[in-house]
Coordinates of C-alpha atoms in Angstrom, one line a residue:
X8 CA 42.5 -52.3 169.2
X9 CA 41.9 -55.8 167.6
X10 CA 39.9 -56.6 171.1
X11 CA 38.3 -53.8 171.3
X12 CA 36.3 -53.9 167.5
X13 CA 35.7 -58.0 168.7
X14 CA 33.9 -56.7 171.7
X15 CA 31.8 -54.1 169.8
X16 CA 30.7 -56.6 167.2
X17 CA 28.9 -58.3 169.8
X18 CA 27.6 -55.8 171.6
X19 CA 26.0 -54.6 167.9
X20 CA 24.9 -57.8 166.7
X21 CA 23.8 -59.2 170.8
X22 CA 20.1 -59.2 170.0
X23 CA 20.3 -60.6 166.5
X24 CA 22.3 -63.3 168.4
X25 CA 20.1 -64.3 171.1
X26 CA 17.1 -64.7 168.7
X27 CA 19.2 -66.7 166.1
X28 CA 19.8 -68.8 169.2
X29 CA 16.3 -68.6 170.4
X30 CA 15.7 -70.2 166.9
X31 CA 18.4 -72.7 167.6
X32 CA 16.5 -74.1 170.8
X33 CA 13.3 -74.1 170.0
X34 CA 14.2 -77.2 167.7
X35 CA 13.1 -80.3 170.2
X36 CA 16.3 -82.7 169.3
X37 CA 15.8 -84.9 171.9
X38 CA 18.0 -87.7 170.8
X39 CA 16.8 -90.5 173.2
X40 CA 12.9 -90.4 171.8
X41 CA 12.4 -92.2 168.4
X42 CA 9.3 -89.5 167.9
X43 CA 11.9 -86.6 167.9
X44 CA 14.0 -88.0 165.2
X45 CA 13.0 -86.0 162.5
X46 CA 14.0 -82.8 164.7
X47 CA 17.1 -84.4 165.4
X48 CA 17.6 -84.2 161.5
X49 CA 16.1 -80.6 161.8
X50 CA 18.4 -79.8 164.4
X51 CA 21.8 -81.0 162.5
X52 CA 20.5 -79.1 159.3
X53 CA 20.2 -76.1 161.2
X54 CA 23.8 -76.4 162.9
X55 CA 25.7 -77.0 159.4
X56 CA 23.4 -73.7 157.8
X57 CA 25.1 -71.9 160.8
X58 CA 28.5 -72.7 160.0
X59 CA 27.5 -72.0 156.1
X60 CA 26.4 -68.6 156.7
X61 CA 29.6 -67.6 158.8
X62 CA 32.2 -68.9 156.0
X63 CA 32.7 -72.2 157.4
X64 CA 33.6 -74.2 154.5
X65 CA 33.0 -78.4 153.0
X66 CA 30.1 -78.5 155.6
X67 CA 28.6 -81.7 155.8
X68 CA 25.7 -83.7 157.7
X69 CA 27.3 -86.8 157.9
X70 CA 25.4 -90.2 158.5
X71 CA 26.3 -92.9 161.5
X72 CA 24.6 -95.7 162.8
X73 CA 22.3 -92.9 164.2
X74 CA 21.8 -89.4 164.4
X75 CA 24.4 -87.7 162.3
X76 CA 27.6 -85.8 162.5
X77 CA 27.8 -82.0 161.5
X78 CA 31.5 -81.2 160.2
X79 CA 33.1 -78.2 158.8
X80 CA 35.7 -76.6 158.5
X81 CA 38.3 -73.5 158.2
X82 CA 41.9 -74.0 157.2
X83 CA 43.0 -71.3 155.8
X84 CA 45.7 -70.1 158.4
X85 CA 49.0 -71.5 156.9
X86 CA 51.3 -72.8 159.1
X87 CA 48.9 -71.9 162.2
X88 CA 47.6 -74.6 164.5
X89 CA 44.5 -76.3 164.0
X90 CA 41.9 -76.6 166.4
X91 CA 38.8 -79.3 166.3
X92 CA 36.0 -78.1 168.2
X93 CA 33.0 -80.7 169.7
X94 CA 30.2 -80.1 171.1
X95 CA 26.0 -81.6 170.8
X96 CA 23.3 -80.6 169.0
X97 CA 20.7 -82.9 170.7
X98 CA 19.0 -82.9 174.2
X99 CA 17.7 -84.6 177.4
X100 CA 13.8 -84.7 177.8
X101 CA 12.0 -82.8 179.3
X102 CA 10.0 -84.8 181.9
X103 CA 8.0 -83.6 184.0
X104 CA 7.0 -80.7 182.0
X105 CA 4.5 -79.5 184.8
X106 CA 7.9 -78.3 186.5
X107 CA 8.8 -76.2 183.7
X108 CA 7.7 -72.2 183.9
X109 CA 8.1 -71.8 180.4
X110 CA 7.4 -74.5 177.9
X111 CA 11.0 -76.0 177.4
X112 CA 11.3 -75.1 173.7
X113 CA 9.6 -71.4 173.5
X114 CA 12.9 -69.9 175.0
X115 CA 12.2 -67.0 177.1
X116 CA 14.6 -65.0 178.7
X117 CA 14.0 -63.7 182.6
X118 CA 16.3 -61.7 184.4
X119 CA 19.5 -62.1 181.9
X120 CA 18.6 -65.5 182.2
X121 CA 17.9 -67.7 178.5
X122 CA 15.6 -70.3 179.7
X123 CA 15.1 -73.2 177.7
X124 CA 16.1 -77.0 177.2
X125 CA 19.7 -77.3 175.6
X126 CA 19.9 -73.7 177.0
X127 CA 23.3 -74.3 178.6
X128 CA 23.4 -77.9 178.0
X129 CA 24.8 -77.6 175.0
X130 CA 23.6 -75.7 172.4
X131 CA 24.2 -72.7 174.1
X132 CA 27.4 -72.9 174.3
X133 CA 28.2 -74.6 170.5
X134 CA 26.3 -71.8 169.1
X135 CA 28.8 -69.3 171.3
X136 CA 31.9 -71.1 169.3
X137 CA 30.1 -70.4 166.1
X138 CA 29.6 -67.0 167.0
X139 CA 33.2 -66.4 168.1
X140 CA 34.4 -67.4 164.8
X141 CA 31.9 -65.4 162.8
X142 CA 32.8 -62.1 165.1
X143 CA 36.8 -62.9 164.1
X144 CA 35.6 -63.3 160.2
X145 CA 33.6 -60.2 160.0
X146 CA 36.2 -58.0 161.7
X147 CA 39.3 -59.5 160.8
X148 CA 38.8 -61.8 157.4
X149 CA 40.9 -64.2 159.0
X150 CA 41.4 -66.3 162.2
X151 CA 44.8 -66.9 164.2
X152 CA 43.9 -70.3 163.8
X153 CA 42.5 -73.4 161.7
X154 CA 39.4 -75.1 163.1
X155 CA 37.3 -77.8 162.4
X156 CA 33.7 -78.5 164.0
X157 CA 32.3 -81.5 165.0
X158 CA 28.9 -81.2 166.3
X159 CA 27.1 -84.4 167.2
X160 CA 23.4 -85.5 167.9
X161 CA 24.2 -88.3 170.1
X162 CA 25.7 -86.9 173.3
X163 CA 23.0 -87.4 175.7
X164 CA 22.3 -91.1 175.0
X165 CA 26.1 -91.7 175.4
X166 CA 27.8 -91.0 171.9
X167 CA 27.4 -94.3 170.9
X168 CA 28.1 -94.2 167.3
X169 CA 30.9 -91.4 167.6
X170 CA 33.6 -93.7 168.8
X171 CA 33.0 -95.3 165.4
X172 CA 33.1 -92.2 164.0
X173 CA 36.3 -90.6 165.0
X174 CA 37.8 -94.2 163.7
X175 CA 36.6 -94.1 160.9
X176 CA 37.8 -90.2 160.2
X177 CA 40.5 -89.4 161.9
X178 CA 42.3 -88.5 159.0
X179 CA 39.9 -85.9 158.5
X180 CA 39.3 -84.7 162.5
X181 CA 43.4 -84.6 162.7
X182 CA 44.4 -81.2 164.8
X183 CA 46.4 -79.7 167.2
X184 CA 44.1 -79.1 170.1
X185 CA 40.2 -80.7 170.6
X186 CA 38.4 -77.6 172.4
X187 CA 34.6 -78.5 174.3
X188 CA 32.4 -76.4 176.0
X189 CA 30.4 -78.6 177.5
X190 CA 31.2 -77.7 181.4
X191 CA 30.8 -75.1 183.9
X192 CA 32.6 -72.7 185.8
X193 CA 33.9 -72.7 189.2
X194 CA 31.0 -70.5 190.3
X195 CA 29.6 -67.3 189.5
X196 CA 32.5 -64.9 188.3
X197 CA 34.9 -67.9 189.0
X198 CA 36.0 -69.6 185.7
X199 CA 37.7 -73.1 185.3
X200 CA 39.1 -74.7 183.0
X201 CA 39.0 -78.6 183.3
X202 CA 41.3 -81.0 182.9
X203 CA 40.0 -84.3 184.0
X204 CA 36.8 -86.5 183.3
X205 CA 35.6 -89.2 185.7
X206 CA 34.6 -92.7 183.5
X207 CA 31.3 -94.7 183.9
X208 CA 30.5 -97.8 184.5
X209 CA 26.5 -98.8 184.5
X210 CA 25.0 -102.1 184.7
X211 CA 21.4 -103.8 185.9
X212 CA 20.7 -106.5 188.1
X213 CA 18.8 -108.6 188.0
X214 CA 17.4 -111.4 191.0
X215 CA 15.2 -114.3 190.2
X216 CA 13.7 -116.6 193.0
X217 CA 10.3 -118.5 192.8
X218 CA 7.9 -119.2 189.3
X219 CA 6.1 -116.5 190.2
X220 CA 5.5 -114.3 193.2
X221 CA 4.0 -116.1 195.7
X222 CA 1.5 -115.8 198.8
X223 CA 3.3 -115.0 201.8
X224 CA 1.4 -116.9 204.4
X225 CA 1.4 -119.8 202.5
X226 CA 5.4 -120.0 201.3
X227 CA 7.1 -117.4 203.9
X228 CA 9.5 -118.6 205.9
X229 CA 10.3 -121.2 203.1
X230 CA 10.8 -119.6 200.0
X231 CA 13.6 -116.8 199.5
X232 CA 12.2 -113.6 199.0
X233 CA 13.6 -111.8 195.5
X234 CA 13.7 -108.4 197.6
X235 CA 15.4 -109.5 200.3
X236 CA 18.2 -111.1 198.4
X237 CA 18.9 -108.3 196.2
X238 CA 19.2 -105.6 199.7
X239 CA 21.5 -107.8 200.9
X240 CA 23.4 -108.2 197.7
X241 CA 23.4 -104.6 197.7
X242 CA 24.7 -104.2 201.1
X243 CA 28.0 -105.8 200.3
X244 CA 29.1 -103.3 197.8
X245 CA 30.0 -100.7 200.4
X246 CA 30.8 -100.6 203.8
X247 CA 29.2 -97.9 206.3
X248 CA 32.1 -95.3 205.9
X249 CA 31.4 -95.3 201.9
X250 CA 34.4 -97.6 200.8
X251 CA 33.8 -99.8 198.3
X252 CA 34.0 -103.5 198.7
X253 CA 34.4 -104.9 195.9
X254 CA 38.4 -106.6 195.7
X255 CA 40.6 -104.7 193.4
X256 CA 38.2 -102.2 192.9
X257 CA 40.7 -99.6 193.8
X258 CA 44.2 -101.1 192.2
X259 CA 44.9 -99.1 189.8
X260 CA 42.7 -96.4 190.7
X261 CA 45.8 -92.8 190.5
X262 CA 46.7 -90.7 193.1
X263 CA 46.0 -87.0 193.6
X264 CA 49.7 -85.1 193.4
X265 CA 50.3 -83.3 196.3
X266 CA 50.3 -79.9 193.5
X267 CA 46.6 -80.8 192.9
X268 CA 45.8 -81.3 196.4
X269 CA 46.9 -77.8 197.4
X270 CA 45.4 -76.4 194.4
X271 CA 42.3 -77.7 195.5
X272 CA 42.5 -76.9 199.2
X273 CA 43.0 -73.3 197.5
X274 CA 40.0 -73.0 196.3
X275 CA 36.7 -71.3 197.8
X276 CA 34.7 -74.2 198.6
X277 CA 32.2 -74.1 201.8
X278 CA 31.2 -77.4 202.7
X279 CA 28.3 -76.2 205.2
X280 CA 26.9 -73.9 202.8
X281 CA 27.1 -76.9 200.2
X282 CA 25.0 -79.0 202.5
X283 CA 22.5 -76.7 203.1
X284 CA 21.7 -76.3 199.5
X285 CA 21.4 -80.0 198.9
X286 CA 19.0 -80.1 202.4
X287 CA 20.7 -82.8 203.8
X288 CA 21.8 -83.5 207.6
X289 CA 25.1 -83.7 207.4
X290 CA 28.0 -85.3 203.8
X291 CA 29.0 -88.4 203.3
X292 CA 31.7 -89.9 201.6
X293 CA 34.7 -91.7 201.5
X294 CA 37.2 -91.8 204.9
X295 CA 40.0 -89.6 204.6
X296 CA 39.3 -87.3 201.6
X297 CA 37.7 -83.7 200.8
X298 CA 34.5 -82.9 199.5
X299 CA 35.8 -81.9 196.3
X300 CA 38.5 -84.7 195.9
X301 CA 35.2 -87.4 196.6
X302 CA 33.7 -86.0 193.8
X303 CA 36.4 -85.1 191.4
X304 CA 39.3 -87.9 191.7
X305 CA 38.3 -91.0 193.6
X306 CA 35.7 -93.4 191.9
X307 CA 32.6 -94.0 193.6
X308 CA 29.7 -97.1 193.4
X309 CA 25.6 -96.3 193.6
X310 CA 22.8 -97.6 193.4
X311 CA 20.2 -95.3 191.0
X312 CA 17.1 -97.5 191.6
X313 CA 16.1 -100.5 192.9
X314 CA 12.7 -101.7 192.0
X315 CA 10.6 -105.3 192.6
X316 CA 7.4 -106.4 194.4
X317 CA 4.0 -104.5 194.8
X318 CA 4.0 -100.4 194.2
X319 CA 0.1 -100.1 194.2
X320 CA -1.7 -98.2 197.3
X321 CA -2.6 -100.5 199.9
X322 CA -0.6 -103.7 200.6
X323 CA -0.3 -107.5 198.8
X324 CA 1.0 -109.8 200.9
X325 CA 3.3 -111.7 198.3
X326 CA 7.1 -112.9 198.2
X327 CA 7.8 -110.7 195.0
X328 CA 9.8 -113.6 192.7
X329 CA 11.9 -110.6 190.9
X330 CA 13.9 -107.8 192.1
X331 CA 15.8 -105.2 189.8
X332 CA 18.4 -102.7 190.5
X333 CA 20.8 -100.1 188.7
X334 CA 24.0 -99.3 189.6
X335 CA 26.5 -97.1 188.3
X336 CA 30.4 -96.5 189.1
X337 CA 32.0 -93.3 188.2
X338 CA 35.9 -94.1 187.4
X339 CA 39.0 -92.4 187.9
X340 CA 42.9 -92.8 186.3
X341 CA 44.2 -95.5 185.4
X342 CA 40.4 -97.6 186.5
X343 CA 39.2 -99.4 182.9
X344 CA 35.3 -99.7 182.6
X345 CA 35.6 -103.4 181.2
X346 CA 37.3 -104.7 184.1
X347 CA 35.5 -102.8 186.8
X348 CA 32.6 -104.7 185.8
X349 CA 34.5 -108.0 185.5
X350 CA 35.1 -107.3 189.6
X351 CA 32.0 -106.4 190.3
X352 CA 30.4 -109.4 188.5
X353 CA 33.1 -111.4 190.1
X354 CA 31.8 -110.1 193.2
X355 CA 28.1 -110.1 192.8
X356 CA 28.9 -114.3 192.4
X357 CA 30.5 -114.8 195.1
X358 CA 28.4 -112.9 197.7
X359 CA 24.6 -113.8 195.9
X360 CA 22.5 -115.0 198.5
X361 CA 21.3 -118.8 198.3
X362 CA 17.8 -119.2 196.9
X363 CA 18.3 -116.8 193.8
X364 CA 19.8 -116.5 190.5
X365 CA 21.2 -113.1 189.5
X366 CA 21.8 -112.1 185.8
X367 CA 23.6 -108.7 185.1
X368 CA 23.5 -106.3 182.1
X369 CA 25.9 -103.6 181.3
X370 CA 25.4 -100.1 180.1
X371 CA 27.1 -96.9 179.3
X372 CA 30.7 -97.3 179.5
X373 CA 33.0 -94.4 178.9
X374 CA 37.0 -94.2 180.2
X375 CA 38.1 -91.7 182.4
X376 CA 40.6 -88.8 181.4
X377 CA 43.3 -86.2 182.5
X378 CA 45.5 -83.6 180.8
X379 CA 48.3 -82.5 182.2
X380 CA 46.8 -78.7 183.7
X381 CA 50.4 -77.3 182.8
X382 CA 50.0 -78.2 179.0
X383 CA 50.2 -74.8 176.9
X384 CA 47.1 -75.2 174.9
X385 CA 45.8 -75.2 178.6
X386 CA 47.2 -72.5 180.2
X387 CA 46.4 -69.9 177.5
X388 CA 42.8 -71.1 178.0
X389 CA 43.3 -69.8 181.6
X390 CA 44.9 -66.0 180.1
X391 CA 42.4 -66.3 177.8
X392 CA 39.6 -66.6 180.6
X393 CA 41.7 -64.0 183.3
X394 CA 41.4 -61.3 180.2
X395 CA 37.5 -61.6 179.8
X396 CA 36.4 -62.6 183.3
X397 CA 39.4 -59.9 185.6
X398 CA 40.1 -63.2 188.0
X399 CA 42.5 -66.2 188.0
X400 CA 40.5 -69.1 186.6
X401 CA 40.4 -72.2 188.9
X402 CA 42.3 -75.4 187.7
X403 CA 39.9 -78.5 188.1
X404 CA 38.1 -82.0 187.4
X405 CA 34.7 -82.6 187.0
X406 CA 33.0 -85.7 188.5
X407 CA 31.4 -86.3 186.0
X408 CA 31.5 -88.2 182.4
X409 CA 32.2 -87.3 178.6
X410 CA 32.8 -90.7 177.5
X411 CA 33.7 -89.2 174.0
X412 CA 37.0 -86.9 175.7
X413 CA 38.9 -90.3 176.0
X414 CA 37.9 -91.5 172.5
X415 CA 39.1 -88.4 171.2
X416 CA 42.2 -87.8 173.3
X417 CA 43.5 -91.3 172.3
X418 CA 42.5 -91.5 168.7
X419 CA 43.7 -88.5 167.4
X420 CA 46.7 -88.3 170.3
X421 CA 46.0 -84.4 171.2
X422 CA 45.8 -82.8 174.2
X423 CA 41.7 -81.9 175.4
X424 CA 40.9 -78.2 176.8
X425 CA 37.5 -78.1 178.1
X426 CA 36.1 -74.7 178.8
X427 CA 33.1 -74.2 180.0
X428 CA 30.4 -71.3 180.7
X429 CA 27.4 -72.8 182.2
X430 CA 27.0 -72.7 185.8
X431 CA 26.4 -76.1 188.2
X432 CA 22.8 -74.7 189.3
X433 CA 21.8 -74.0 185.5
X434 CA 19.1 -76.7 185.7
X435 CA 20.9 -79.0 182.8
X436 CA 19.1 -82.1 182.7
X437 CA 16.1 -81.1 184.4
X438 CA 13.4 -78.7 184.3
X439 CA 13.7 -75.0 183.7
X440 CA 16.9 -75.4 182.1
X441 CA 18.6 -72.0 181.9
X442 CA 21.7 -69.7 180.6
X443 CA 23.1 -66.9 182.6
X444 CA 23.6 -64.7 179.9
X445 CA 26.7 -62.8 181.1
X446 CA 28.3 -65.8 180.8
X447 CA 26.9 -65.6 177.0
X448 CA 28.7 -62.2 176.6
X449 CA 32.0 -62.9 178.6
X450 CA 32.1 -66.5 176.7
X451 CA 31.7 -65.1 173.6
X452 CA 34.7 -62.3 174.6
X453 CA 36.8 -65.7 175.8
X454 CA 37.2 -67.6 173.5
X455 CA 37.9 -65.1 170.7
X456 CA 40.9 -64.4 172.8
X457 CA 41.6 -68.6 173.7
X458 CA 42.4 -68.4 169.7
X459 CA 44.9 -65.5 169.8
X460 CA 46.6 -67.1 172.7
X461 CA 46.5 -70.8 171.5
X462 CA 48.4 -69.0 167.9
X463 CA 51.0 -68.2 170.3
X464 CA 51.0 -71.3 172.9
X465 CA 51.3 -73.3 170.1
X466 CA 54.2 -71.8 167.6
X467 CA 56.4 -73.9 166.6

């Protein structure tokens, strides 16, 4: 009966929900652009008068370094467990807007599909844990369980004042279980819950020859050429079979149990019908593993751009002096981000060409994670998803990075359940960003259950 006036709620109140979420999204908190910050601020005011209006209680927008935290909470369940839930408020830009079919922040909805940036990435899905709570307030007065929000503005630019945050507050985030939707499912009908994260590991660099670029009749043949250097720096990182070449790249990296292996190998996963999607003659990877295990639970090394010389139509005959590139690892357990880069610094000296001087600069860094998949406050996520969706949820990593999962796991020393509702080809990140919204219903329908079967995972 209880699940029964839950599900009726929303089917009452769905319309009022999708345009209090169409509201939600049409706020452009693009967190990486200095000219969005004021709807950044916009954005985190309207989050916290959300959790105001649905009895969430000591609300507060609370400052950083950058864009600000949104915390509230509800803790009125003696004796219950408490649950912190994360998720962002802010959003990836939406170049190149000429791609887009609707502008990215009038949200339109086409075919049960919610188009619009933040969409499914993640607004969506924070405002379907608000709405989950309000639906269990309005028909039962209470909750099964404590919660406590933290909803960030800084997600997409890599968290980088949270870790500061959680520090600083960890008295105050303290719980049982952290809970993020900010993932997909397995595929359409398919749910997953995930319970690993790979790292990341991003640095520049950077190849200096000559002055100045110089005229290539006049110096070629005598002068090292910028470009040329930094290919072949390039092309020591990996061999031809995808291995990685740096030394002790892979020491420490932690083997997939032979459990996970078959539970992977169980799964419904068509590797021709993947390469046809992505239009490409044939997959590559690393000897000796699966498709899913390359991009789940072994780290990987690529380049993201490599850039130097003349781009202009036509030719210049020159010897650029400069050459640029990006590259990015993505980690796995027990792999540290720090010393990855040590090794691949390590490495970049000792196999630089002569004639050059390379200079490197690191980025994002975030640690990779893993929860044990047979942890309780995990497997009633997957009863919880079997009740809403009728089918077994799948049991999986994700390739790739919530640097923030590891902060939190370690911190506050509690077990991370991500569940997801977006879907891989739900355009996050790029244009026509979208929500399938019977994921939006059937989410909503999960996680009111996930809290009446974390009370009982979790009784003492």
């Amino acid at each position: 009966m209880k699940h029964t006036v839950i599900e009726s709620y929303f089917k009452e109140h769905r319309e009022k929900h999708l345009d209090e979420l169409k509201e939600y999204l049409a706020i452009p908190s693009i967190s990486s652009l200095s000219d969005h910050k004021q709807d950044v601020a916009k954005g985190a005011e309207w989050t916290a008068d959300a959790l105001r209006k649905i009895g969430i209680e000591n609300v507060e927008i609370m400052p950083t370094a950058g864009h600000p935290v949104v915390y509230g909470e509800w803790l009125k369940a003696e004796g219950k467990p408490t649950v912190l839930i994360y998720g962002h408020y802010d959003v990836q830009p939406v170049d190149p807007l000429h791609l887009w079919d609707t502008p990215p922040f009038e949200p339109a909805i086409r075919d049960e599909k919610l188009y619009a940036r933040g969409a499914s990435d993640d607004k969506g899905q924070v405002f379907m844990h608000i709405k989950a709570i309000e639906a269990l307030l309005k028909t039962e007065g209470t909750l099964p369980v404590n919660v406590k929000f933290c909803i960030e503005g800084e997600e997409e630019i890599g968290s980088v004042n949270l870790d500061q945050f959680v520090e600083q507050y960890k008295d105050k985030l303290k719980a049982d279980v952290l809970v993020i939707s900010d993932t997909t499912l397995y595929a359409k009908g398919k749910p997953a819950i995930c319970y690993g994260l790979r790292g990341l590991c991003g640095m520049q660099i950077d190849v200096k020859g000559a002055k100045g670029d110089l005229h290539s009749g006049l110096y070629g043949g005598a002068v090292q050429n910028a470009l040329h250097a930094i290919v072949q720096l390039l092309s020591t990182l990996r061999n031809d079979q995808g291995k990685i070449m740096v030394k002790g790249f892979y020491d420490k990296v932690q083997e997939l149990t032979e459990e996970e292996r078959k539970a992977y190998e169980a799964l419904p996963f068509d590797a021709e019908q993947y390469r046809c999607e992505l239009e490409v003659p044939e997959l590559f990877g690393e000897e000796g593993f699966s498709t899913l295990e390359r991009t789940w639970v072994r780290p990987t090394l690529e380049i993201n751009g490599v850039y130097g010389g003349f781009q202009g139509e036509g030719i210049k005959t020159v010897l650029p002096a400069e050459a640029h590139a990006k590259i990015t690892c993505r980690l796995v357990p027990d792999q540290d981000p720090q010393e990855i880069a040590e090794l691949i610094i390590e490495h970049i000296k000792e196999h630089t060409p002569p004639g050059v001087t390379v200079t490197t600069s690191l980025f994002d860094q975030g640690k990779p994670f893993v929860t044990p998949f047979d942890h309780p406050a995990i497997q009633a996520a997957g009863r919880a998803y079997q009740k809403a969706y009728g089918v077994e949820p799948a049991y999986t990593r994700m390739g790739g990075s919530i640097p923030i999962v590891e902060t939190f796991g370690t911190l506050l020393d509690i077990p991370v359940v991500l569940m997801g509702f977006g879907l891989p080809e739900e355009n996050f990140h790029a244009p026509n960003e979208h929500f399938h919204l019977e994921n939006f219903d059937q989410g909503l329908r999960t996680l009111c259950y996930y809290w009446y079967e974390l009370e009982e995972a979790l009784k003492n």
